[in-house]
Structures are given as C-alpha cells and as structure tokens.
Amino acid sequence: MKTKEKLPYLNGWYIVEWSKNLKHGEVRPLTLFGKEVVLCKSDKGEINLFDAFCPHLGAHLGIVGVMNGENLVCPFHDWEFNEAGKCVKIPYTDRLQKQANLVKWPVQVKNGIIFVYYHDQKEKPNFDVPRWKEFEGKKGWSRQIKRTVVNKAFLQDVVENAVDMGHFHPIHKFDEIPTITKLEFKGHTYKVVFNSPKKILGKLMDVELEIFYQGPGFAIASMEFPIHFKLITSITPIDEFHLAHHFTFVFKKSWNPLFDLIVQSFAVRKAMKDYTFDIDIWANKVYLTNPKLCFGEGPIIKVRNWLKQFEPKKQELKSKKAA
C-alpha cells in the first residue's frame, strides 16, 4: 500500500462498535483516524466517545479508567468528567478547573450500532444516521449477524470498489462482467445498482445488488434474489493504512426456520470469503491519483469526484503542512 501523497481522512459517520458489545460501566481504548480515543458506556447506558488523554496531566483515560455512574473517572487523580466532557469533580478541591474539558465526538446509536462522526475541523454533522426497520429484528427479518475484519487498505479504494465492474470476474468469479443499471449521486449519498449472472450452488442465477452509500463511512447493501438480505457495512479508518470493516447482516425469514439458518450461514460465509479476495489486492496495491482508465470505467471517476466533498478543505490541508 503506497501513494505519492498522504490520503486524507474523509469527513462523515463511521461505525465503531455494536452497543450490546459494550458493557455498562466499560471504558474501552480505541484508535480511530490516527487518534487515541476512549469509548465508554455509563450505568444508565449513555454511550460517548472522547479524546483519550486527560487535560489535567495527560493520563490515558482508557488505561485503568472507570465509570462512576454517569461520569468518566481519570485513573491518575480521580478527576471526573460528565457525559458532555465537562470536569465536574476534583476530589481534593472544591474549585473546579473550568478549562479542563474533554474533547467529545458526536455519537449516534441506531439499530443497536454505534456511529461516530469524524470531521477534520470538528464541525458538527450535516446529516444524521438513518434508522432501518429491517434491522430491528421484527416484521419477518432475522436477528443481526455481525462480523468485523481489520485489514490494510485505503478507504478511497474500498468506496470506489463498488463501481469497479471489471474486478468482479477475476476477483469474485462472476461469470460475466456486471452491468450498472443505476448510478445516482445526490448530496452526501450515492447509489449503484448492478446485475450479472452468477453461479450459486451450481446454478446460474441473475444477481442484482444495490449499494447505497451515505457519506464515505457506511453503506447499506440490498439483494432480493436468490437470497433476500440487507447489509450495513462500514469502513472505519484506524490509522493511515488500516481499516476496521464492520458488517451487519439481516435476512428475510421464510416459513422454514431450519432452511433460514442454513441459507444465512452459507450467505455470510460466502460474503466474507469474497471479501478476503479484495483484501489481498488492497493491501498490496498503490493508490493512483491519475489512473489510466479505459472505456466504461467512468463511474470510478464519478465516485472520486463525489468523495471530494468529504475531504478537508485546501486551506485546512495547507495549515497542517505548515504545522
């Protein structure tokens, strides 16, 4: 993985964890976008994400840090910070340090999934994460099936991969190169629909897949035949070269629970196996800012142009270089 210029982190919502995996009172250290942060859940279930280091004397809040009810407690001097990141208690003085506040990241929990908003200049989100009824475990849909893979890749490569029709035959063994039937860009979203014949269980079937990105950080994929499923997928940068790729599957139930279990298990295994084929390519390729594309590969450039709205502004990049 190489590039002539350092690729920027892109502004948007990203998945960090499923809420059930975070225990009440837990303080978990993470690295996101090259920064050390802490993800915590209060006794009442409030979930927050803060920069990791205490503004007092720099202790890491995720190393032996604990929750005291709704407050995050620094392990070094027992200073306490509330859900807004404000210092609310210093055990050895009544005079609070009003400037000692934690940097809080915007967090939304939808369908039991924890999303965090990244912005290079810490601006507020300009759109919310939607809620999907299919992922609530009701009205004929299965429970959520969750997977996470950490791998080397550039986020930009993964996002444009959805419209790179030429890779589906050599990498994913499609019998024919898929045909894009719809490609739509609207504000912070882009949608692609493509179909192609593909052998599944030895039978040639016409597969149609829809992928709907909402910002660069997450998308919902849908297929109705031969397997009716939906998938929330998120590619969350850990650092400059590594991503945490989160998958949340749900399946439409049939009249036969045993059949559903077999189909769901097969479909998830197949999807994750197909994904591993991409991983080896991403981990060993270079990102070309000026690729020499051929006829029919215009959608790749369209996706790259769409992604530009999420990049740091040019003046922001210049100030970083000067620093």
Short mmCIF file of C-alpha atoms in Angstrom, two decimals:
data_model
loop_
_atom_site.label_atom_id
_atom_site.label_comp_id
_atom_site.label_asym_id
_atom_site.label_seq_id
_atom_site.Cartn_x
_atom_site.Cartn_y
_atom_site.Cartn_z
CA MET A 1 0.00 0.00 0.00
CA LYS A 2 1.59 3.20 -1.19
CA THR A 3 0.60 6.58 -2.54
CA LYS A 4 2.61 9.58 -3.67
CA GLU A 5 0.59 11.85 -1.39
CA LYS A 6 -0.88 11.08 2.02
CA LEU A 7 -4.58 10.41 1.55
CA PRO A 8 -6.79 12.46 3.88
CA TYR A 9 -9.31 11.04 6.31
CA LEU A 10 -12.79 11.76 4.96
CA ASN A 11 -15.48 13.55 6.97
CA GLY A 12 -18.57 11.52 7.81
CA TRP A 13 -20.25 8.93 10.04
CA TYR A 14 -18.48 5.65 10.78
CA ILE A 15 -19.31 2.53 12.81
CA VAL A 16 -17.14 1.84 15.86
CA GLU A 17 -18.99 -0.98 17.64
CA TRP A 18 -22.33 -2.62 18.37
CA SER A 19 -23.91 -1.29 21.56
CA LYS A 20 -24.51 -4.77 23.03
CA ASN A 21 -20.77 -5.46 22.85
CA LEU A 22 -20.05 -2.51 25.15
CA LYS A 23 -20.85 -3.29 28.79
CA HIS A 24 -22.40 -0.82 31.21
CA GLY A 25 -19.56 0.92 33.04
CA GLU A 26 -16.97 -0.08 30.43
CA VAL A 27 -14.23 2.28 29.25
CA ARG A 28 -12.54 1.00 26.10
CA PRO A 29 -9.41 2.46 24.48
CA LEU A 30 -9.50 2.67 20.68
CA THR A 31 -7.54 4.19 17.83
CA LEU A 32 -9.63 5.98 15.20
CA PHE A 33 -8.37 8.22 12.39
CA GLY A 34 -4.87 8.02 13.84
CA LYS A 35 -6.02 9.36 17.23
CA GLU A 36 -6.27 7.61 20.57
CA VAL A 37 -9.81 7.81 21.95
CA VAL A 38 -11.98 6.18 24.62
CA LEU A 39 -15.43 4.68 24.08
CA CYS A 40 -17.48 4.48 27.28
CA LYS A 41 -20.92 3.42 28.44
CA SER A 42 -22.44 4.80 31.64
CA ASP A 43 -24.50 2.87 34.18
CA LYS A 44 -27.66 4.21 32.51
CA GLY A 45 -26.45 3.15 29.06
CA GLU A 46 -25.30 6.54 27.73
CA ILE A 47 -22.56 5.99 25.13
CA ASN A 48 -19.86 8.59 24.48
CA LEU A 49 -16.54 8.88 22.70
CA PHE A 50 -13.80 11.24 23.92
CA ASP A 51 -10.19 12.03 23.10
CA ALA A 52 -8.13 9.68 25.25
CA PHE A 53 -5.91 11.99 27.29
CA CYS A 54 -6.92 13.83 30.44
CA PRO A 55 -6.50 17.63 30.09
CA HIS A 56 -5.12 17.77 33.65
CA LEU A 57 -1.75 15.99 33.33
CA GLY A 58 -2.21 13.81 30.27
CA ALA A 59 -3.14 10.40 31.69
CA HIS A 60 -4.77 7.96 29.26
CA LEU A 61 -8.41 7.68 30.33
CA GLY A 62 -8.80 4.25 28.76
CA ILE A 63 -5.98 2.62 30.70
CA VAL A 64 -7.46 1.61 34.07
CA GLY A 65 -10.07 4.34 33.61
CA VAL A 66 -13.54 3.62 35.05
CA MET A 67 -17.07 4.98 35.08
CA ASN A 68 -18.60 6.32 38.27
CA GLY A 69 -22.29 6.28 37.44
CA GLU A 70 -22.58 8.71 34.53
CA ASN A 71 -19.08 10.18 34.91
CA LEU A 72 -15.78 9.12 33.38
CA VAL A 73 -13.04 8.97 36.03
CA CYS A 74 -9.38 9.65 35.28
CA PRO A 75 -7.21 6.90 36.85
CA PHE A 76 -4.38 9.32 37.72
CA HIS A 77 -6.06 11.81 40.11
CA ASP A 78 -9.76 10.71 40.15
CA TRP A 79 -10.97 13.79 38.32
CA GLU A 80 -14.47 13.15 36.96
CA PHE A 81 -15.99 14.25 33.65
CA ASN A 82 -19.69 14.13 32.78
CA GLU A 83 -21.35 12.96 29.56
CA ALA A 84 -20.60 16.35 27.93
CA GLY A 85 -16.90 16.03 28.79
CA LYS A 86 -17.06 18.76 31.43
CA CYS A 87 -14.96 18.43 34.57
CA VAL A 88 -17.47 18.09 37.43
CA LYS A 89 -15.39 16.79 40.34
CA ILE A 90 -11.85 17.12 41.72
CA PRO A 91 -11.64 15.09 44.95
CA TYR A 92 -9.12 17.34 46.71
CA THR A 93 -10.55 20.80 45.93
CA ASP A 94 -13.93 22.50 45.54
CA ARG A 95 -12.57 24.85 42.87
CA LEU A 96 -13.13 23.12 39.54
CA GLN A 97 -10.82 23.70 36.59
CA LYS A 98 -13.35 25.06 34.09
CA GLN A 99 -10.98 24.78 31.13
CA ALA A 100 -10.22 21.10 31.78
CA ASN A 101 -12.82 19.60 29.47
CA LEU A 102 -12.62 16.51 27.30
CA VAL A 103 -12.97 16.67 23.53
CA LYS A 104 -16.25 14.89 22.78
CA TRP A 105 -17.04 13.27 19.42
CA PRO A 106 -20.60 13.24 18.01
CA VAL A 107 -22.14 9.79 18.55
CA GLN A 108 -25.44 8.31 17.37
CA VAL A 109 -26.76 4.83 18.17
CA LYS A 110 -29.11 3.47 15.51
CA ASN A 111 -30.37 -0.11 15.26
CA GLY A 112 -28.02 -1.06 18.10
CA ILE A 113 -24.98 0.18 16.13
CA ILE A 114 -22.66 2.90 17.46
CA PHE A 115 -21.76 5.54 14.87
CA VAL A 116 -19.19 8.28 15.42
CA TYR A 117 -18.83 11.43 13.33
CA TYR A 118 -15.37 12.45 12.17
CA HIS A 119 -14.62 15.93 10.89
CA ASP A 120 -11.15 17.31 10.30
CA GLN A 121 -12.10 20.66 11.86
CA LYS A 122 -14.51 19.16 14.43
CA GLU A 123 -17.54 20.71 12.74
CA LYS A 124 -21.00 19.40 13.64
CA PRO A 125 -22.60 16.69 11.46
CA ASN A 126 -24.53 17.98 8.47
CA PHE A 127 -26.70 14.85 8.25
CA ASP A 128 -27.95 12.17 10.65
CA VAL A 129 -27.64 8.41 10.52
CA PRO A 130 -31.00 6.92 9.44
CA ARG A 131 -32.77 4.06 11.19
CA TRP A 132 -33.69 0.92 9.26
CA LYS A 133 -36.73 -1.09 10.40
CA GLU A 134 -35.35 -4.31 8.86
CA PHE A 135 -32.53 -4.30 11.44
CA GLU A 136 -34.84 -4.18 14.47
CA GLY A 137 -35.49 -7.95 14.48
CA LYS A 138 -39.19 -7.53 13.72
CA LYS A 139 -41.65 -7.94 10.84
CA GLY A 140 -40.18 -11.05 9.32
CA TRP A 141 -36.47 -10.22 9.49
CA SER A 142 -33.74 -12.21 11.21
CA ARG A 143 -31.56 -11.16 14.12
CA GLN A 144 -28.41 -9.24 13.24
CA ILE A 145 -25.36 -11.28 12.23
CA LYS A 146 -22.18 -9.29 12.88
CA ARG A 147 -18.63 -9.54 11.61
CA THR A 148 -15.55 -7.31 11.81
CA VAL A 149 -12.37 -7.56 9.75
CA VAL A 150 -9.29 -5.37 10.25
CA ASN A 151 -7.14 -5.05 7.15
CA LYS A 152 -4.72 -2.83 5.27
CA ALA A 153 -6.49 -0.63 2.75
CA PHE A 154 -7.24 2.94 1.80
CA LEU A 155 -10.85 3.94 2.39
CA GLN A 156 -10.93 5.55 -1.05
CA ASP A 157 -10.12 2.20 -2.70
CA VAL A 158 -12.95 0.44 -0.87
CA VAL A 159 -15.61 3.05 -1.70
CA GLU A 160 -14.87 3.09 -5.43
CA ASN A 161 -14.67 -0.72 -5.49
CA ALA A 162 -18.49 -0.86 -5.69
CA VAL A 163 -18.48 0.63 -9.21
CA ASP A 164 -15.37 -1.17 -10.46
CA MET A 165 -17.25 -3.70 -12.57
CA GLY A 166 -14.08 -5.05 -14.18
CA HIS A 167 -12.83 -6.69 -10.97
CA PHE A 168 -15.92 -8.84 -10.35
CA HIS A 169 -14.94 -11.57 -12.84
CA PRO A 170 -11.27 -12.14 -11.88
CA ILE A 171 -11.69 -11.49 -8.14
CA HIS A 172 -15.24 -12.63 -7.32
CA LYS A 173 -15.64 -15.19 -10.12
CA PHE A 174 -18.72 -13.63 -11.69
CA ASP A 175 -19.48 -15.43 -14.95
CA GLU A 176 -19.90 -12.11 -16.74
CA ILE A 177 -18.86 -8.54 -16.03
CA PRO A 178 -21.82 -6.94 -14.22
CA THR A 179 -23.86 -4.19 -15.82
CA ILE A 180 -24.60 -1.00 -13.92
CA THR A 181 -28.32 -0.27 -14.29
CA LYS A 182 -28.42 2.74 -11.98
CA LEU A 183 -25.80 5.19 -10.72
CA GLU A 184 -27.12 8.16 -8.79
CA PHE A 185 -25.35 10.89 -6.81
CA LYS A 186 -27.35 13.16 -4.52
CA GLY A 187 -25.64 15.33 -1.92
CA HIS A 188 -23.90 13.14 0.66
CA THR A 189 -25.27 9.91 -0.89
CA TYR A 190 -24.56 7.75 -3.88
CA LYS A 191 -26.39 4.64 -5.07
CA VAL A 192 -25.29 1.99 -7.53
CA VAL A 193 -27.37 -0.95 -8.79
CA PHE A 194 -25.82 -3.66 -10.93
CA ASN A 195 -26.72 -7.15 -12.10
CA SER A 196 -24.97 -10.14 -13.59
CA PRO A 197 -25.42 -13.91 -14.00
CA LYS A 198 -23.54 -15.82 -11.28
CA LYS A 199 -23.34 -19.49 -10.33
CA ILE A 200 -24.73 -20.14 -6.85
CA LEU A 201 -24.79 -23.74 -5.60
CA GLY A 202 -24.03 -24.83 -9.16
CA LYS A 203 -26.99 -22.99 -10.68
CA LEU A 204 -26.68 -19.92 -12.89
CA MET A 205 -28.78 -17.11 -11.42
CA ASP A 206 -29.29 -13.46 -12.28
CA VAL A 207 -27.96 -11.50 -9.32
CA GLU A 208 -28.92 -7.87 -8.68
CA LEU A 209 -27.21 -5.90 -5.92
CA GLU A 210 -27.90 -2.36 -4.70
CA ILE A 211 -25.32 -0.43 -2.67
CA PHE A 212 -26.34 2.88 -1.11
CA TYR A 213 -23.55 4.97 0.43
CA GLN A 214 -24.44 7.70 2.94
CA GLY A 215 -21.20 9.58 3.21
CA PRO A 216 -17.90 7.74 2.75
CA GLY A 217 -18.09 5.80 6.01
CA PHE A 218 -21.03 3.45 5.65
CA ALA A 219 -23.45 1.95 3.16
CA ILE A 220 -26.45 -0.35 3.07
CA ALA A 221 -26.40 -3.16 0.52
CA SER A 222 -29.55 -5.00 -0.58
CA MET A 223 -30.27 -8.15 -2.57
CA GLU A 224 -33.70 -9.72 -3.12
CA PHE A 225 -32.83 -12.79 -5.21
CA PRO A 226 -31.69 -15.53 -4.83
CA ILE A 227 -31.21 -14.59 -1.16
CA HIS A 228 -33.16 -11.70 0.32
CA PHE A 229 -30.84 -9.84 2.66
CA LYS A 230 -29.69 -6.39 3.73
CA LEU A 231 -26.27 -5.42 4.98
CA ILE A 232 -24.98 -2.34 6.79
CA THR A 233 -21.28 -2.09 6.06
CA SER A 234 -18.81 0.46 7.39
CA ILE A 235 -15.15 1.10 6.65
CA THR A 236 -13.66 2.91 9.63
CA PRO A 237 -10.06 4.18 9.45
CA ILE A 238 -7.88 3.11 12.36
CA ASP A 239 -4.80 4.86 11.08
CA GLU A 240 -3.27 5.91 7.77
CA PHE A 241 -3.09 2.35 6.42
CA HIS A 242 -5.60 0.22 8.37
CA LEU A 243 -9.39 -0.05 8.34
CA ALA A 244 -11.90 -1.79 10.58
CA HIS A 245 -14.59 -3.14 8.26
CA HIS A 246 -17.86 -3.81 10.13
CA PHE A 247 -20.64 -5.95 8.63
CA THR A 248 -24.21 -6.24 9.97
CA PHE A 249 -26.40 -8.72 8.06
CA VAL A 250 -30.15 -9.35 8.31
CA PHE A 251 -32.18 -11.83 6.25
CA LYS A 252 -35.83 -12.07 5.25
CA LYS A 253 -37.40 -15.01 7.06
CA SER A 254 -39.18 -17.83 5.23
CA TRP A 255 -41.72 -20.33 6.58
CA ASN A 256 -38.90 -22.77 7.46
CA PRO A 257 -36.54 -21.73 10.33
CA LEU A 258 -34.08 -24.56 9.60
CA PHE A 259 -33.86 -23.54 5.94
CA ASP A 260 -33.30 -19.93 7.02
CA LEU A 261 -30.47 -20.94 9.34
CA ILE A 262 -28.71 -22.89 6.59
CA VAL A 263 -29.13 -20.14 3.99
CA GLN A 264 -28.00 -17.39 6.37
CA SER A 265 -24.91 -19.32 7.44
CA PHE A 266 -23.98 -20.05 3.83
CA ALA A 267 -24.58 -16.47 2.67
CA VAL A 268 -22.49 -14.89 5.44
CA ARG A 269 -19.61 -17.33 4.92
CA LYS A 270 -19.71 -16.71 1.17
CA ALA A 271 -19.81 -12.92 1.57
CA MET A 272 -16.88 -12.90 3.99
CA LYS A 273 -14.88 -15.25 1.77
CA ASP A 274 -15.49 -13.00 -1.25
CA TYR A 275 -14.33 -10.04 0.82
CA THR A 276 -10.99 -11.72 1.59
CA PHE A 277 -10.22 -11.79 -2.14
CA ASP A 278 -10.35 -7.98 -2.18
CA ILE A 279 -8.16 -7.71 0.94
CA ASP A 280 -5.03 -9.12 -0.69
CA ILE A 281 -5.37 -6.68 -3.59
CA TRP A 282 -5.97 -3.62 -1.41
CA ALA A 283 -3.09 -4.44 0.95
CA ASN A 284 -0.52 -4.65 -1.85
CA LYS A 285 -1.63 -2.04 -4.40
CA VAL A 286 -0.80 1.63 -4.79
CA TYR A 287 -3.43 4.35 -4.93
CA LEU A 288 -3.10 6.29 -8.18
CA THR A 289 -4.50 9.81 -8.20
CA ASN A 290 -4.36 9.81 -12.00
CA PRO A 291 -5.25 6.26 -13.11
CA LYS A 292 -5.23 5.35 -16.80
CA LEU A 293 -8.79 4.09 -17.14
CA CYS A 294 -10.38 2.51 -20.19
CA PHE A 295 -13.77 2.93 -21.85
CA GLY A 296 -16.62 2.03 -19.48
CA GLU A 297 -14.73 2.83 -16.27
CA GLY A 298 -16.08 6.37 -15.95
CA PRO A 299 -18.09 5.55 -12.78
CA ILE A 300 -14.80 5.28 -10.86
CA ILE A 301 -14.04 8.94 -11.64
CA LYS A 302 -17.61 9.90 -10.74
CA VAL A 303 -17.22 8.30 -7.31
CA ARG A 304 -13.86 10.02 -6.79
CA ASN A 305 -15.44 13.37 -7.65
CA TRP A 306 -18.30 12.65 -5.21
CA LEU A 307 -15.77 11.85 -2.45
CA LYS A 308 -14.10 15.26 -2.81
CA GLN A 309 -16.89 16.93 -0.80
CA PHE A 310 -15.77 14.95 2.27
CA GLU A 311 -12.09 15.87 2.03
CA PRO A 312 -10.54 18.56 4.26
CA LYS A 313 -10.65 21.95 2.60
CA LYS A 314 -7.48 23.04 0.80
CA GLN A 315 -6.68 25.75 3.32
CA GLU A 316 -7.04 23.20 6.12
CA LEU A 317 -4.54 20.91 4.39
CA LYS A 318 -2.10 23.80 3.91
CA SER A 319 -2.25 24.72 7.60
CA LYS A 320 -1.49 21.10 8.52
CA LYS A 321 1.56 21.03 6.25
CA ALA A 322 2.80 24.32 7.71
CA ALA A 323 2.49 22.90 11.21
#
